[in-house]
Short mmCIF file of N, CA and C in Angstrom, two decimals:
data_model
loop_
_atom_site.label_atom_id
_atom_site.label_comp_id
_atom_site.label_asym_id
_atom_site.label_seq_id
_atom_site.Cartn_x
_atom_site.Cartn_y
_atom_site.Cartn_z
N ARG A 1 22.75 10.38 -11.64
CA ARG A 1 21.33 9.61 -11.59
C ARG A 1 20.65 10.09 -11.05
N THR A 2 19.37 10.22 -11.44
CA THR A 2 17.89 10.68 -10.38
C THR A 2 17.43 9.18 -9.86
N TYR A 3 17.33 9.72 -8.45
CA TYR A 3 16.37 8.37 -7.96
C TYR A 3 15.00 8.28 -7.62
N ARG A 4 14.06 7.92 -7.12
CA ARG A 4 13.15 7.99 -6.40
C ARG A 4 13.30 7.35 -5.38
N LEU A 5 13.10 8.31 -4.29
CA LEU A 5 13.61 7.55 -2.66
C LEU A 5 12.25 7.97 -1.67
N LYS A 6 12.22 6.88 -0.74
CA LYS A 6 11.42 7.11 0.26
C LYS A 6 12.07 6.85 1.15
N ASN A 7 11.86 7.42 2.61
CA ASN A 7 12.77 7.37 3.83
C ASN A 7 12.01 6.45 4.70
N HIS A 8 12.35 5.52 5.44
CA HIS A 8 11.78 4.50 6.47
C HIS A 8 12.45 4.65 7.11
N TYR A 9 11.36 5.37 8.69
CA TYR A 9 11.87 5.36 9.69
C TYR A 9 11.79 4.85 10.99
N PRO A 10 12.71 4.70 11.91
CA PRO A 10 12.38 3.51 13.23
C PRO A 10 10.87 3.49 13.51
N ASP A 11 10.21 4.36 14.21
CA ASP A 11 8.72 4.37 14.54
C ASP A 11 8.07 3.91 13.35
N GLY A 12 8.06 3.13 12.24
CA GLY A 12 7.44 2.41 10.94
C GLY A 12 6.84 3.38 10.11
N THR A 13 6.62 4.64 10.08
CA THR A 13 6.19 5.63 9.17
C THR A 13 7.20 5.65 8.08
N THR A 14 7.15 6.74 7.04
CA THR A 14 8.24 6.87 6.10
C THR A 14 7.26 8.18 5.17
N SER A 15 8.38 8.60 4.88
CA SER A 15 8.07 9.93 3.75
C SER A 15 7.33 9.69 2.65
N ARG A 16 6.93 10.94 2.18
CA ARG A 16 6.68 10.73 1.24
C ARG A 16 7.80 10.52 -0.20
N VAL A 17 7.55 10.09 -1.44
CA VAL A 17 8.58 10.04 -2.83
C VAL A 17 8.78 10.98 -3.52
N TYR A 18 10.28 11.17 -3.01
CA TYR A 18 10.76 12.14 -3.57
C TYR A 18 11.95 12.30 -4.60
N PRO A 19 12.37 12.87 -5.76
CA PRO A 19 13.38 12.67 -6.61
C PRO A 19 14.53 13.15 -5.90
N TYR A 20 15.47 12.46 -6.48
CA TYR A 20 16.90 12.51 -5.65
C TYR A 20 17.81 12.18 -6.44
N GLU A 21 19.04 13.30 -6.51
CA GLU A 21 20.08 13.67 -7.83
C GLU A 21 21.26 12.81 -7.08
N VAL A 22 22.06 12.15 -7.46
CA VAL A 22 23.29 11.09 -7.18
C VAL A 22 24.57 11.46 -8.67
N VAL A 23 25.73 11.38 -7.89
CA VAL A 23 26.54 10.98 -8.75
C VAL A 23 27.05 10.13 -8.08
N LEU A 24 27.51 9.22 -9.51
CA LEU A 24 27.90 7.74 -9.10
C LEU A 24 29.21 8.01 -10.20
N ARG A 25 30.77 7.00 -9.35
CA ARG A 25 31.99 6.97 -9.84
C ARG A 25 32.29 5.97 -9.54
N PRO A 26 33.47 5.57 -10.48
CA PRO A 26 33.59 3.93 -10.36
C PRO A 26 34.29 4.06 -9.17
N ALA A 27 34.95 4.69 -8.53
CA ALA A 27 35.79 4.78 -7.20
C ALA A 27 35.14 5.66 -6.40
N ALA A 28 35.27 5.22 -4.74
CA ALA A 28 34.15 6.09 -3.90
C ALA A 28 35.52 6.46 -3.20
N ASP A 29 36.62 6.44 -3.01
CA ASP A 29 37.71 6.73 -2.28
C ASP A 29 38.80 7.45 -3.29
N ALA A 30 39.21 8.65 -2.62
CA ALA A 30 40.18 9.61 -3.11
C ALA A 30 40.97 10.19 -1.90
N VAL A 31 42.33 10.76 -2.49
CA VAL A 31 43.52 10.90 -1.70
C VAL A 31 43.58 12.71 -1.63
N ALA A 32 44.12 13.36 -0.78
CA ALA A 32 44.78 14.67 -0.87
C ALA A 32 45.72 14.83 0.14
N VAL A 33 46.90 14.99 -0.66
CA VAL A 33 48.01 15.06 -0.02
C VAL A 33 48.95 16.26 0.12
N ALA A 34 48.92 16.90 1.13
CA ALA A 34 49.60 18.01 1.48
C ALA A 34 51.24 17.91 1.83
N LEU A 35 51.64 18.53 0.35
CA LEU A 35 53.29 18.61 0.69
C LEU A 35 53.58 19.70 1.20
N TYR A 36 54.70 19.71 2.36
CA TYR A 36 55.43 20.90 2.86
C TYR A 36 56.73 20.81 2.89
N THR A 37 57.23 22.25 3.73
CA THR A 37 58.64 22.38 3.37
C THR A 37 58.94 22.68 5.19
N THR A 38 60.32 22.29 5.02
CA THR A 38 60.55 22.51 6.77
C THR A 38 60.51 24.07 7.07
N GLY A 39 60.24 24.93 5.69
CA GLY A 39 60.38 26.83 6.26
C GLY A 39 58.57 26.74 6.34
N GLY A 40 57.86 25.97 6.38
CA GLY A 40 56.36 26.29 6.16
C GLY A 40 55.56 26.40 5.16
N GLU A 41 55.91 26.03 4.10
CA GLU A 41 55.11 26.15 2.64
C GLU A 41 54.54 24.59 2.20
N VAL A 42 53.81 25.54 1.43
CA VAL A 42 52.76 24.03 1.08
C VAL A 42 52.79 24.19 -0.40
N LEU A 43 52.67 22.99 -1.24
CA LEU A 43 52.40 22.77 -2.97
C LEU A 43 51.13 22.71 -2.88
N LEU A 44 50.51 23.67 -3.86
CA LEU A 44 49.20 23.55 -4.26
C LEU A 44 49.40 23.52 -5.99
N ARG A 45 48.48 22.98 -6.49
CA ARG A 45 48.48 22.95 -8.02
C ARG A 45 47.59 23.43 -8.58
N GLU A 46 47.24 24.18 -9.88
CA GLU A 46 46.18 24.64 -10.25
C GLU A 46 45.38 23.51 -11.29
N ALA A 47 43.98 23.13 -10.93
CA ALA A 47 43.69 22.26 -11.98
C ALA A 47 42.05 22.49 -12.31
N LEU A 48 41.89 22.05 -13.42
CA LEU A 48 40.80 22.25 -14.26
C LEU A 48 39.67 21.62 -13.77
N ARG A 49 38.60 22.08 -13.50
CA ARG A 49 37.31 21.24 -12.82
C ARG A 49 36.21 21.92 -13.61
N PRO A 50 35.78 20.69 -14.72
CA PRO A 50 34.99 20.74 -15.70
C PRO A 50 33.40 21.65 -15.23
N PRO A 51 33.13 20.46 -14.12
CA PRO A 51 31.62 20.93 -13.27
C PRO A 51 31.67 22.18 -12.90
N VAL A 52 32.75 22.90 -12.35
CA VAL A 52 33.11 24.52 -11.89
C VAL A 52 32.54 25.26 -13.44
N ALA A 53 33.42 25.01 -14.11
CA ALA A 53 33.53 25.38 -15.55
C ALA A 53 31.83 25.99 -16.27
N LEU A 54 31.40 24.71 -16.00
CA LEU A 54 29.84 24.89 -16.73
C LEU A 54 29.36 25.76 -16.02
N VAL A 55 29.39 25.97 -14.56
CA VAL A 55 28.54 26.69 -13.84
C VAL A 55 29.46 27.93 -13.24
N GLU A 56 30.65 28.45 -13.45
CA GLU A 56 31.33 29.91 -13.10
C GLU A 56 32.63 29.44 -13.63
N PRO A 57 32.27 30.18 -15.09
CA PRO A 57 33.15 29.70 -16.15
C PRO A 57 34.76 30.43 -15.56
N ALA A 58 34.76 31.57 -14.81
CA ALA A 58 35.63 32.14 -14.44
C ALA A 58 36.59 31.43 -13.15
N ARG A 59 35.93 30.53 -12.89
CA ARG A 59 36.24 29.42 -11.93
C ARG A 59 36.79 28.27 -12.45
N ALA A 60 37.56 28.00 -13.86
CA ALA A 60 36.88 27.04 -14.23
C ALA A 60 38.88 26.06 -13.50
N ALA A 61 39.82 26.79 -13.82
CA ALA A 61 41.00 26.18 -12.99
C ALA A 61 40.76 26.89 -11.44
N MET A 62 41.17 25.61 -10.38
CA MET A 62 41.22 25.70 -9.30
C MET A 62 42.63 25.55 -8.02
N TRP A 63 43.02 26.31 -7.27
CA TRP A 63 44.27 25.87 -6.91
C TRP A 63 43.93 24.39 -5.72
N GLU A 64 44.52 23.89 -5.67
CA GLU A 64 44.23 22.73 -4.77
C GLU A 64 45.54 21.77 -4.31
N LEU A 65 44.91 21.02 -3.50
CA LEU A 65 45.96 19.83 -3.03
C LEU A 65 46.54 19.05 -4.18
N PRO A 66 47.43 18.26 -4.25
CA PRO A 66 47.81 17.34 -5.35
C PRO A 66 46.43 15.85 -4.48
N ALA A 67 45.75 15.48 -5.65
CA ALA A 67 44.76 14.56 -5.26
C ALA A 67 44.35 13.60 -6.30
N GLY A 68 43.77 12.44 -5.98
CA GLY A 68 43.57 11.81 -7.23
C GLY A 68 42.13 10.29 -6.27
N LEU A 69 41.43 10.11 -7.76
CA LEU A 69 40.80 8.74 -7.29
C LEU A 69 41.64 7.25 -7.08
N VAL A 70 41.29 6.73 -5.85
CA VAL A 70 41.70 5.30 -5.86
C VAL A 70 41.37 4.33 -6.71
N GLU A 71 42.03 3.77 -7.29
CA GLU A 71 42.35 3.16 -8.34
C GLU A 71 41.61 1.78 -7.73
N LYS A 72 40.93 0.70 -8.93
CA LYS A 72 40.49 -0.70 -8.18
C LYS A 72 41.67 -1.43 -7.65
N GLY A 73 41.84 -2.01 -6.63
CA GLY A 73 43.30 -3.14 -6.38
C GLY A 73 44.31 -2.29 -5.90
N GLU A 74 44.28 -0.84 -5.71
CA GLU A 74 45.23 -0.07 -5.15
C GLU A 74 44.93 0.85 -3.34
N SER A 75 45.70 0.52 -2.91
CA SER A 75 45.71 0.85 -1.54
C SER A 75 45.76 2.78 -1.37
N ALA A 76 45.14 3.00 -0.74
CA ALA A 76 45.28 4.80 -0.59
C ALA A 76 46.24 5.39 -0.58
N LEU A 77 47.68 4.39 0.18
CA LEU A 77 48.71 4.90 0.28
C LEU A 77 49.54 5.07 -1.18
N ALA A 78 49.27 4.08 -1.60
CA ALA A 78 50.02 3.70 -2.74
C ALA A 78 49.43 4.92 -3.75
N CYS A 79 48.06 5.24 -3.76
CA CYS A 79 47.12 6.23 -4.88
C CYS A 79 48.08 7.22 -4.40
N ALA A 80 48.26 7.70 -3.05
CA ALA A 80 48.90 9.06 -2.86
C ALA A 80 50.00 9.21 -3.39
N VAL A 81 50.87 7.97 -3.24
CA VAL A 81 52.49 8.27 -4.01
C VAL A 81 52.26 8.06 -5.41
N ARG A 82 51.30 7.63 -5.99
CA ARG A 82 51.40 7.59 -7.82
C ARG A 82 50.59 8.71 -7.69
N GLU A 83 49.43 9.71 -7.39
CA GLU A 83 49.21 11.27 -7.73
C GLU A 83 50.22 12.25 -7.57
N THR A 84 50.98 11.93 -6.32
CA THR A 84 51.93 13.13 -5.90
C THR A 84 53.21 13.04 -7.33
N ALA A 85 53.72 11.93 -7.29
CA ALA A 85 54.47 11.68 -8.87
C ALA A 85 53.58 12.52 -10.11
N GLU A 86 52.81 11.61 -10.40
CA GLU A 86 51.68 12.15 -11.76
C GLU A 86 51.78 14.02 -11.66
N GLU A 87 51.49 14.39 -10.60
CA GLU A 87 51.21 15.83 -10.45
C GLU A 87 52.28 16.79 -9.75
N THR A 88 53.15 16.46 -8.96
CA THR A 88 54.03 17.54 -8.58
C THR A 88 55.43 17.01 -9.00
N GLY A 89 55.85 15.45 -9.62
CA GLY A 89 57.27 15.05 -9.49
C GLY A 89 57.85 14.81 -8.59
N PHE A 90 57.28 14.85 -7.39
CA PHE A 90 57.90 14.38 -5.72
C PHE A 90 57.65 13.05 -6.13
N ALA A 91 58.50 11.94 -6.15
CA ALA A 91 58.70 10.70 -5.69
C ALA A 91 59.05 10.12 -4.21
N LEU A 92 57.53 9.91 -3.88
CA LEU A 92 57.51 9.07 -2.56
C LEU A 92 57.48 8.16 -2.40
N ALA A 93 57.68 7.61 -1.01
CA ALA A 93 57.61 6.26 -0.86
C ALA A 93 56.58 6.12 0.50
N THR A 94 55.70 5.20 0.14
CA THR A 94 54.61 5.21 1.30
C THR A 94 55.52 5.38 2.78
N PRO A 95 56.65 4.90 3.18
CA PRO A 95 56.95 5.70 4.93
C PRO A 95 56.80 7.24 4.88
N ASP A 96 56.82 7.84 3.80
CA ASP A 96 57.09 9.02 3.76
C ASP A 96 55.84 10.12 3.92
N LEU A 97 54.84 9.06 4.35
CA LEU A 97 53.00 9.65 4.01
C LEU A 97 52.84 9.75 5.42
N ALA A 98 52.30 10.10 5.88
CA ALA A 98 51.68 10.42 7.68
C ALA A 98 50.07 10.74 7.56
N PRO A 99 49.05 10.07 7.80
CA PRO A 99 47.77 10.16 7.82
C PRO A 99 47.90 11.81 8.71
N LEU A 100 46.81 12.01 7.39
CA LEU A 100 46.02 13.64 8.49
C LEU A 100 45.00 13.63 9.00
N GLY A 101 44.44 12.74 9.74
CA GLY A 101 43.37 12.70 10.26
C GLY A 101 42.34 11.81 9.92
N ALA A 102 40.81 11.69 10.23
CA ALA A 102 40.13 10.97 9.65
C ALA A 102 39.34 11.24 8.36
N PRO A 103 39.50 9.90 7.38
CA PRO A 103 38.78 10.30 6.11
C PRO A 103 37.42 11.32 6.13
N ALA A 104 37.22 11.82 5.00
CA ALA A 104 35.92 12.97 5.35
C ALA A 104 35.35 12.83 3.85
N TYR A 105 33.65 13.15 3.85
CA TYR A 105 33.05 13.73 2.91
C TYR A 105 33.31 14.36 2.13
N ALA A 106 33.32 15.08 1.53
CA ALA A 106 33.32 16.77 0.89
C ALA A 106 32.09 17.22 0.30
N THR A 107 31.12 16.20 -0.40
CA THR A 107 29.59 16.78 -0.56
C THR A 107 28.93 15.33 -0.34
N PRO A 108 28.71 14.92 0.50
CA PRO A 108 27.97 13.84 0.99
C PRO A 108 26.30 13.86 0.28
N GLY A 109 25.85 14.70 0.00
CA GLY A 109 24.53 14.96 -0.15
C GLY A 109 24.42 14.75 -1.97
N ILE A 110 25.64 14.61 -2.64
CA ILE A 110 25.33 14.58 -3.82
C ILE A 110 26.30 13.54 -4.18
N VAL A 111 27.60 12.99 -3.76
CA VAL A 111 28.67 12.06 -4.15
C VAL A 111 29.49 11.44 -2.92
N ALA A 112 28.95 10.22 -3.18
CA ALA A 112 29.80 9.25 -2.06
C ALA A 112 31.34 9.41 -1.76
N GLU A 113 31.96 10.12 -2.24
CA GLU A 113 33.76 10.13 -2.52
C GLU A 113 34.17 10.62 -1.16
N ARG A 114 34.78 9.73 -0.90
CA ARG A 114 35.70 10.10 0.82
C ARG A 114 36.77 9.95 0.62
N VAL A 115 37.26 11.46 0.95
CA VAL A 115 38.85 11.96 0.95
C VAL A 115 39.85 11.57 1.81
N ILE A 116 40.62 10.47 1.95
CA ILE A 116 41.79 10.14 2.80
C ILE A 116 42.80 11.39 2.69
N PHE A 117 43.31 12.34 3.67
CA PHE A 117 44.44 12.87 3.86
C PHE A 117 45.70 12.71 4.35
N TYR A 118 46.80 12.90 3.64
CA TYR A 118 47.80 12.70 4.26
C TYR A 118 49.01 14.03 4.30
N ALA A 119 50.24 13.77 4.92
CA ALA A 119 51.12 15.16 4.59
C ALA A 119 52.46 14.16 4.57
N ALA A 120 53.19 15.02 3.90
CA ALA A 120 54.40 14.65 3.81
C ALA A 120 55.76 15.96 3.77
N ARG A 121 56.55 15.74 4.11
CA ARG A 121 57.58 16.68 4.21
C ARG A 121 58.51 16.55 3.06
N VAL A 122 58.71 17.57 2.34
CA VAL A 122 59.58 17.31 1.21
C VAL A 122 60.68 18.41 0.81
N ASP A 123 61.73 18.30 0.22
CA ASP A 123 62.70 18.74 -0.46
C ASP A 123 62.19 19.82 -1.88
N PRO A 124 61.91 20.91 -1.68
CA PRO A 124 61.49 21.47 -3.30
C PRO A 124 62.75 21.30 -4.09
N SER A 125 63.95 21.18 -3.85
CA SER A 125 64.99 20.99 -4.66
C SER A 125 65.11 19.56 -5.15
N ARG A 126 64.26 18.78 -4.54
CA ARG A 126 64.40 17.18 -5.16
C ARG A 126 63.53 16.50 -5.76
N ARG A 127 62.70 17.83 -6.68
CA ARG A 127 61.41 17.45 -7.37
C ARG A 127 61.78 17.48 -8.76
N GLY A 128 61.15 16.48 -9.22
CA GLY A 128 61.61 15.91 -10.31
C GLY A 128 59.97 16.40 -11.67
N GLU A 129 60.23 15.78 -12.80
CA GLU A 129 58.84 16.23 -13.13
C GLU A 129 57.56 15.60 -13.02
N PRO A 130 56.64 16.44 -13.37
CA PRO A 130 55.45 15.46 -13.07
C PRO A 130 55.49 14.76 -14.02
N ARG A 131 54.38 13.49 -13.83
CA ARG A 131 54.04 12.47 -15.02
C ARG A 131 52.52 12.24 -15.21
N PRO A 132 51.78 13.49 -15.39
CA PRO A 132 50.36 13.34 -15.72
C PRO A 132 49.97 11.74 -16.03
N ASP A 133 48.95 11.73 -16.11
CA ASP A 133 48.46 10.46 -16.71
C ASP A 133 47.60 10.67 -17.96
N GLY A 134 48.06 11.71 -18.75
CA GLY A 134 47.19 11.83 -20.06
C GLY A 134 45.62 12.40 -20.35
N SER A 135 45.25 12.64 -19.16
CA SER A 135 44.05 13.16 -18.93
C SER A 135 43.92 14.68 -19.39
N ALA A 136 43.23 15.06 -19.95
CA ALA A 136 43.07 16.51 -20.55
C ALA A 136 42.69 17.39 -19.29
N VAL A 137 42.60 16.87 -17.93
CA VAL A 137 42.38 18.00 -17.00
C VAL A 137 43.94 17.79 -16.62
N GLU A 138 44.58 17.52 -16.47
CA GLU A 138 45.85 17.45 -16.22
C GLU A 138 47.05 17.93 -16.84
N GLU A 139 46.47 18.46 -18.09
CA GLU A 139 47.35 19.04 -19.00
C GLU A 139 47.60 20.60 -18.48
N ARG A 140 48.78 20.98 -18.75
CA ARG A 140 48.82 22.53 -18.70
C ARG A 140 48.83 23.23 -16.90
N THR A 141 48.80 22.28 -15.83
CA THR A 141 48.74 22.74 -15.28
C THR A 141 50.16 23.74 -14.13
N ASN A 142 49.92 23.91 -13.31
CA ASN A 142 50.48 25.13 -12.69
C ASN A 142 50.83 24.88 -11.07
N LEU A 143 52.38 24.69 -10.47
CA LEU A 143 52.20 24.61 -9.33
C LEU A 143 52.60 25.66 -8.50
N VAL A 144 52.51 25.97 -7.06
CA VAL A 144 53.04 27.04 -6.42
C VAL A 144 52.92 26.65 -4.98
N TRP A 145 54.45 27.29 -4.39
CA TRP A 145 54.61 26.77 -3.18
C TRP A 145 54.00 28.23 -2.22
N LEU A 146 53.37 28.35 -1.36
CA LEU A 146 52.67 29.29 -0.77
C LEU A 146 53.24 28.95 1.16
N PRO A 147 53.76 29.93 1.83
CA PRO A 147 53.08 29.57 3.02
C PRO A 147 51.97 29.51 3.45
N ILE A 148 51.94 28.25 4.72
CA ILE A 148 50.80 27.98 4.70
C ILE A 148 49.63 28.58 5.28
N ALA A 149 49.99 29.81 6.08
CA ALA A 149 49.31 30.85 6.51
C ALA A 149 48.79 31.61 5.28
N GLU A 150 49.68 31.92 4.43
CA GLU A 150 49.21 32.45 3.36
C GLU A 150 47.92 31.42 2.58
N ALA A 151 48.24 30.48 2.49
CA ALA A 151 47.23 29.55 2.01
C ALA A 151 45.82 29.46 2.49
N LEU A 152 46.03 29.16 3.73
CA LEU A 152 44.89 29.44 4.44
C LEU A 152 44.23 30.79 4.82
N ALA A 153 44.72 31.77 4.57
CA ALA A 153 44.03 33.14 4.29
C ALA A 153 43.68 33.46 2.63
N ARG A 154 44.06 32.60 2.02
CA ARG A 154 43.50 32.43 0.80
C ARG A 154 42.20 31.54 1.06
N CYS A 155 42.29 30.68 1.80
CA CYS A 155 40.91 30.11 1.43
C CYS A 155 39.69 30.76 2.09
N ARG A 156 40.28 31.82 3.43
CA ARG A 156 39.00 32.59 3.64
C ARG A 156 38.52 33.55 2.70
N THR A 157 39.32 34.12 2.14
CA THR A 157 38.70 34.78 1.08
C THR A 157 38.60 34.40 0.05
N GLY A 158 38.35 33.04 -0.43
CA GLY A 158 37.78 32.54 -1.42
C GLY A 158 38.81 32.32 -2.80
N ASP A 159 40.10 32.83 -2.61
CA ASP A 159 40.82 32.43 -3.57
C ASP A 159 41.06 31.20 -3.68
N ILE A 160 41.19 30.38 -2.64
CA ILE A 160 41.16 28.70 -2.30
C ILE A 160 39.80 28.51 -2.08
N CYS A 161 38.97 27.74 -2.95
CA CYS A 161 37.84 27.43 -2.63
C CYS A 161 37.47 25.80 -2.99
N ASP A 162 38.02 25.28 -2.46
CA ASP A 162 38.11 23.74 -2.73
C ASP A 162 38.10 23.38 -1.25
N LEU A 163 37.08 22.30 -1.01
CA LEU A 163 36.82 21.95 0.46
C LEU A 163 37.86 20.90 0.95
N LYS A 164 38.20 19.91 -0.05
CA LYS A 164 39.24 19.29 0.31
C LYS A 164 40.89 19.93 0.61
N THR A 165 40.76 20.73 -0.15
CA THR A 165 42.09 21.61 0.48
C THR A 165 42.28 22.39 1.76
N GLU A 166 41.05 23.48 1.83
CA GLU A 166 41.14 23.47 3.02
C GLU A 166 41.28 22.72 4.29
N VAL A 167 40.37 21.82 4.17
CA VAL A 167 40.14 20.92 5.23
C VAL A 167 41.90 20.19 5.38
N GLY A 168 42.62 19.82 4.01
CA GLY A 168 43.92 19.34 4.43
C GLY A 168 45.08 20.37 5.01
N LEU A 169 44.64 21.39 4.29
CA LEU A 169 45.58 22.65 4.57
C LEU A 169 45.40 22.87 6.45
N ARG A 170 44.35 22.94 7.03
CA ARG A 170 43.78 23.39 8.22
C ARG A 170 44.51 21.91 9.12
N ARG A 171 43.90 20.68 9.06
CA ARG A 171 44.98 19.52 9.37
C ARG A 171 46.15 19.71 9.63
N LEU A 172 46.81 20.14 8.56
CA LEU A 172 48.45 20.25 8.14
C LEU A 172 49.00 21.41 9.35
N ALA A 173 48.45 22.79 9.44
CA ALA A 173 48.41 23.59 9.98
C ALA A 173 48.24 23.14 11.68
N GLU A 174 47.55 22.29 12.12
CA GLU A 174 47.41 22.33 13.18
C GLU A 174 48.40 21.17 13.82
N ARG A 175 48.90 20.29 12.88
CA ARG A 175 49.69 19.06 13.27
C ARG A 175 51.13 19.84 13.05
N LEU A 176 51.21 20.60 12.44
CA LEU A 176 53.07 21.62 12.82
C LEU A 176 52.77 22.44 13.95
N ASP A 177 51.79 22.58 14.15
CA ASP A 177 51.63 23.52 15.55
C ASP A 177 52.06 22.80 16.87
N ALA A 178 51.61 21.62 16.47
CA ALA A 178 51.43 20.61 17.66
C ALA A 178 52.75 19.94 17.83
N ASP A 179 53.23 19.59 16.48
CA ASP A 179 54.69 18.98 16.77
C ASP A 179 55.64 20.21 16.85
N GLY A 180 55.17 22.07 16.94
CA GLY A 180 56.73 22.59 17.28
C GLY A 180 57.31 23.06 16.06
N ARG A 181 56.43 22.72 14.62
CA ARG A 181 57.62 22.78 13.96
C ARG A 181 56.63 24.42 13.08
N PRO A 182 57.12 24.94 11.99
CA PRO A 182 56.55 26.07 11.62
C PRO A 182 55.02 26.10 11.05
#
């Protein structure tokens, strides 16, 4: 949606009227979940991203942390549990999830989506079948385990170019270093 806006400043002056484009979504909060092993690997999923495909078709699918929008009446923790099961097949309970720092806005210049980050240590042998939500963007997704250091290196080279994923990976790496684990 395009708005015509005018800024009102504390000194009583105003800016000129200007057009400003905003994406409005039914949900303003989202979660991103960094699933990791005791060996220091993190789970990423390949997700179709239609807006990117429209401008850069070669990047239609991106490697990301499991993530999703918090539904009306749902807590962020409940959303993290639901999205993890849908996208990866891991059955978590809310106590399995630890916050990974403060929420953040990935693209506040156009969308007011706030991402809430969580981490959970999982045992890869306990993964069940993903239970996709039925949307076309969740069809035929792939999952991959990568050492956290390799995932971060791929962020630096642009192979992983999703901001919420890079932030989640960096926060996870800091947490694991601080805890004396991988």
